[in-house]
């Protein structure tokens, strides 16, 4: 399964969106929502947390590996260095870490923003 995710910040509003696709690229789930985030990097990290929760709630994590594609490499770097952030972000990263622990395998990939078109459009629609 592959999740394409996008987080968008416009002025004082933020939103995120995602598309879950199977191995033959058929969309299985779509989501978008308004979020509270300061900056597009944080919006993408929040988006990843929402994706994990959605994927886990479907009951697939022990059977199917998850690939999460994002157009912001900074968000992925944040996840790799989550121990270095202030205590104000700890709940966010603890939630993501708990999600990782429930998966059989997770992989992150950076993709060109144009390859994330539907996820980006969903994120923009939420604000």
PDB file of C-alpha atoms in Angstrom:
ATOM      1  CA  UNK A   1       0.000   0.000   0.000  1.00  0.00           C
ATOM      2  CA  UNK A   2       1.231   3.491  -0.736  1.00  0.00           C
ATOM      3  CA  UNK A   3       0.123   6.748   0.861  1.00  0.00           C
ATOM      4  CA  UNK A   4       0.754   9.983  -1.048  1.00  0.00           C
ATOM      5  CA  UNK A   5       0.513  12.831   1.440  1.00  0.00           C
ATOM      6  CA  UNK A   6       0.550  16.605   1.292  1.00  0.00           C
ATOM      7  CA  UNK A   7       0.395  19.367   3.849  1.00  0.00           C
ATOM      8  CA  UNK A   8      -0.445  22.918   2.815  1.00  0.00           C
ATOM      9  CA  UNK A   9      -0.202  26.201   4.706  1.00  0.00           C
ATOM     10  CA  UNK A  10      -1.770  29.374   3.303  1.00  0.00           C
ATOM     11  CA  UNK A  11      -1.494  32.487   5.458  1.00  0.00           C
ATOM     12  CA  UNK A  12      -2.980  31.442   8.820  1.00  0.00           C
ATOM     13  CA  UNK A  13      -4.758  28.261   7.663  1.00  0.00           C
ATOM     14  CA  UNK A  14      -3.359  24.760   7.198  1.00  0.00           C
ATOM     15  CA  UNK A  15      -4.685  21.532   5.771  1.00  0.00           C
ATOM     16  CA  UNK A  16      -3.557  18.063   4.867  1.00  0.00           C
ATOM     17  CA  UNK A  17      -4.663  15.394   2.454  1.00  0.00           C
ATOM     18  CA  UNK A  18      -3.755  11.904   1.397  1.00  0.00           C
ATOM     19  CA  UNK A  19      -4.476   9.147  -1.080  1.00  0.00           C
ATOM     20  CA  UNK A  20      -4.008   5.478  -0.149  1.00  0.00           C
ATOM     21  CA  UNK A  21      -3.345   3.303  -3.217  1.00  0.00           C
ATOM     22  CA  UNK A  22      -2.908  -0.428  -3.585  1.00  0.00           C
ATOM     23  CA  UNK A  23      -0.133  -2.187  -5.504  1.00  0.00           C
ATOM     24  CA  UNK A  24      -1.870  -1.583  -8.856  1.00  0.00           C
ATOM     25  CA  UNK A  25      -2.345   2.134  -8.039  1.00  0.00           C
ATOM     26  CA  UNK A  26      -6.096   1.976  -7.397  1.00  0.00           C
ATOM     27  CA  UNK A  27      -7.209   4.528  -4.785  1.00  0.00           C
ATOM     28  CA  UNK A  28      -8.570   2.737  -1.697  1.00  0.00           C
ATOM     29  CA  UNK A  29      -9.045   5.746   0.581  1.00  0.00           C
ATOM     30  CA  UNK A  30      -8.941   9.538   0.400  1.00  0.00           C
ATOM     31  CA  UNK A  31      -8.860  11.999   3.244  1.00  0.00           C
ATOM     32  CA  UNK A  32      -8.451  15.701   3.878  1.00  0.00           C
ATOM     33  CA  UNK A  33      -8.886  17.913   6.906  1.00  0.00           C
ATOM     34  CA  UNK A  34      -8.036  21.306   8.327  1.00  0.00           C
ATOM     35  CA  UNK A  35      -5.247  21.220  10.918  1.00  0.00           C
ATOM     36  CA  UNK A  36      -3.343  23.535  13.215  1.00  0.00           C
ATOM     37  CA  UNK A  37       0.233  23.754  12.001  1.00  0.00           C
ATOM     38  CA  UNK A  38       2.964  26.337  11.814  1.00  0.00           C
ATOM     39  CA  UNK A  39       4.696  25.784   8.501  1.00  0.00           C
ATOM     40  CA  UNK A  40       4.373  23.234   5.750  1.00  0.00           C
ATOM     41  CA  UNK A  41       6.911  20.879   7.364  1.00  0.00           C
ATOM     42  CA  UNK A  42       4.755  20.541  10.475  1.00  0.00           C
ATOM     43  CA  UNK A  43       1.654  20.126   8.285  1.00  0.00           C
ATOM     44  CA  UNK A  44       3.323  17.187   6.508  1.00  0.00           C
ATOM     45  CA  UNK A  45       4.345  15.581   9.820  1.00  0.00           C
ATOM     46  CA  UNK A  46       0.775  15.904  11.135  1.00  0.00           C
ATOM     47  CA  UNK A  47      -0.412  14.431   7.838  1.00  0.00           C
ATOM     48  CA  UNK A  48       1.863  11.412   8.317  1.00  0.00           C
ATOM     49  CA  UNK A  49       0.395  10.867  11.799  1.00  0.00           C
ATOM     50  CA  UNK A  50      -3.150  10.966  10.387  1.00  0.00           C
ATOM     51  CA  UNK A  51      -2.144   8.546   7.600  1.00  0.00           C
ATOM     52  CA  UNK A  52      -0.722   6.069  10.096  1.00  0.00           C
ATOM     53  CA  UNK A  53      -3.901   6.197  12.175  1.00  0.00           C
ATOM     54  CA  UNK A  54      -6.080   5.649   9.114  1.00  0.00           C
ATOM     55  CA  UNK A  55      -3.937   2.776   7.840  1.00  0.00           C
ATOM     56  CA  UNK A  56      -3.834   1.075  11.249  1.00  0.00           C
ATOM     57  CA  UNK A  57      -7.601   1.435  11.708  1.00  0.00           C
ATOM     58  CA  UNK A  58      -8.125  -0.531   8.474  1.00  0.00           C
ATOM     59  CA  UNK A  59      -6.533  -3.591  10.088  1.00  0.00           C
ATOM     60  CA  UNK A  60      -3.768  -4.026   7.510  1.00  0.00           C
ATOM     61  CA  UNK A  61      -0.580  -3.036   9.357  1.00  0.00           C
ATOM     62  CA  UNK A  62       0.500  -6.533  10.360  1.00  0.00           C
ATOM     63  CA  UNK A  63      -0.027  -7.909   6.848  1.00  0.00           C
ATOM     64  CA  UNK A  64       0.836  -5.180   4.359  1.00  0.00           C
ATOM     65  CA  UNK A  65       3.915  -2.921   4.260  1.00  0.00           C
ATOM     66  CA  UNK A  66       3.248   0.812   3.981  1.00  0.00           C
ATOM     67  CA  UNK A  67       5.111   3.239   1.723  1.00  0.00           C
ATOM     68  CA  UNK A  68       4.540   6.895   2.605  1.00  0.00           C
ATOM     69  CA  UNK A  69       5.417   9.408  -0.127  1.00  0.00           C
ATOM     70  CA  UNK A  70       5.850  13.085   0.624  1.00  0.00           C
ATOM     71  CA  UNK A  71       7.193  15.972  -1.422  1.00  0.00           C
ATOM     72  CA  UNK A  72       8.943  17.572   1.563  1.00  0.00           C
ATOM     73  CA  UNK A  73      12.161  15.893   2.590  1.00  0.00           C
ATOM     74  CA  UNK A  74      12.279  18.200   5.630  1.00  0.00           C
ATOM     75  CA  UNK A  75       9.250  16.447   7.124  1.00  0.00           C
ATOM     76  CA  UNK A  76      10.968  13.089   6.738  1.00  0.00           C
ATOM     77  CA  UNK A  77      14.144  14.464   8.313  1.00  0.00           C
ATOM     78  CA  UNK A  78      12.040  15.658  11.268  1.00  0.00           C
ATOM     79  CA  UNK A  79      10.837  12.082  11.785  1.00  0.00           C
ATOM     80  CA  UNK A  80      14.389  10.746  11.736  1.00  0.00           C
ATOM     81  CA  UNK A  81      15.489  13.323  14.319  1.00  0.00           C
ATOM     82  CA  UNK A  82      12.367  13.388  16.492  1.00  0.00           C
ATOM     83  CA  UNK A  83      14.382  13.093  19.714  1.00  0.00           C
ATOM     84  CA  UNK A  84      15.853  16.552  19.154  1.00  0.00           C
ATOM     85  CA  UNK A  85      12.610  18.526  19.274  1.00  0.00           C
ATOM     86  CA  UNK A  86      11.156  20.538  22.101  1.00  0.00           C
ATOM     87  CA  UNK A  87       8.721  19.017  24.541  1.00  0.00           C
ATOM     88  CA  UNK A  88       5.861  20.899  22.835  1.00  0.00           C
ATOM     89  CA  UNK A  89       6.143  18.529  19.856  1.00  0.00           C
ATOM     90  CA  UNK A  90       6.725  15.354  21.872  1.00  0.00           C
ATOM     91  CA  UNK A  91       3.054  14.246  21.858  1.00  0.00           C
ATOM     92  CA  UNK A  92       2.986  14.482  18.078  1.00  0.00           C
ATOM     93  CA  UNK A  93       6.134  12.390  17.697  1.00  0.00           C
ATOM     94  CA  UNK A  94       5.104   9.880  20.379  1.00  0.00           C
ATOM     95  CA  UNK A  95       1.862   9.286  18.469  1.00  0.00           C
ATOM     96  CA  UNK A  96       3.777   8.725  15.240  1.00  0.00           C
ATOM     97  CA  UNK A  97       6.258   6.408  16.942  1.00  0.00           C
ATOM     98  CA  UNK A  98       3.420   4.317  18.430  1.00  0.00           C
ATOM     99  CA  UNK A  99       1.969   4.013  14.928  1.00  0.00           C
ATOM    100  CA  UNK A 100       5.306   2.853  13.505  1.00  0.00           C
ATOM    101  CA  UNK A 101       5.498   0.134  16.158  1.00  0.00           C
ATOM    102  CA  UNK A 102       2.209  -1.373  14.923  1.00  0.00           C
ATOM    103  CA  UNK A 103       3.343  -1.752  11.310  1.00  0.00           C
ATOM    104  CA  UNK A 104       5.009  -4.807   9.808  1.00  0.00           C
ATOM    105  CA  UNK A 105       7.158  -2.495   7.668  1.00  0.00           C
ATOM    106  CA  UNK A 106       7.131   1.193   6.810  1.00  0.00           C
ATOM    107  CA  UNK A 107       9.124   3.016   4.158  1.00  0.00           C
ATOM    108  CA  UNK A 108       9.325   6.718   3.414  1.00  0.00           C
ATOM    109  CA  UNK A 109      10.045   8.227   0.022  1.00  0.00           C
ATOM    110  CA  UNK A 110      10.445  11.770  -1.233  1.00  0.00           C
ATOM    111  CA  UNK A 111       8.569  12.429  -4.451  1.00  0.00           C
ATOM    112  CA  UNK A 112       8.241  15.414  -6.759  1.00  0.00           C
ATOM    113  CA  UNK A 113       5.336  17.645  -5.732  1.00  0.00           C
ATOM    114  CA  UNK A 114       3.666  17.138  -9.135  1.00  0.00           C
ATOM    115  CA  UNK A 115       3.464  13.390  -8.448  1.00  0.00           C
ATOM    116  CA  UNK A 116       1.412  14.213  -5.350  1.00  0.00           C
ATOM    117  CA  UNK A 117      -1.261  16.124  -7.290  1.00  0.00           C
ATOM    118  CA  UNK A 118      -4.383  14.546  -5.796  1.00  0.00           C
ATOM    119  CA  UNK A 119      -3.052  14.671  -2.225  1.00  0.00           C
ATOM    120  CA  UNK A 120      -2.051  18.310  -2.727  1.00  0.00           C
ATOM    121  CA  UNK A 121      -5.496  19.183  -4.126  1.00  0.00           C
ATOM    122  CA  UNK A 122      -7.187  17.470  -1.161  1.00  0.00           C
ATOM    123  CA  UNK A 123      -4.993  19.394   1.284  1.00  0.00           C
ATOM    124  CA  UNK A 124      -5.857  22.687  -0.413  1.00  0.00           C
ATOM    125  CA  UNK A 125      -9.571  21.794  -0.421  1.00  0.00           C
ATOM    126  CA  UNK A 126      -9.515  21.429   3.358  1.00  0.00           C
ATOM    127  CA  UNK A 127      -8.661  25.093   3.989  1.00  0.00           C
TER     128      UNK A 127
END
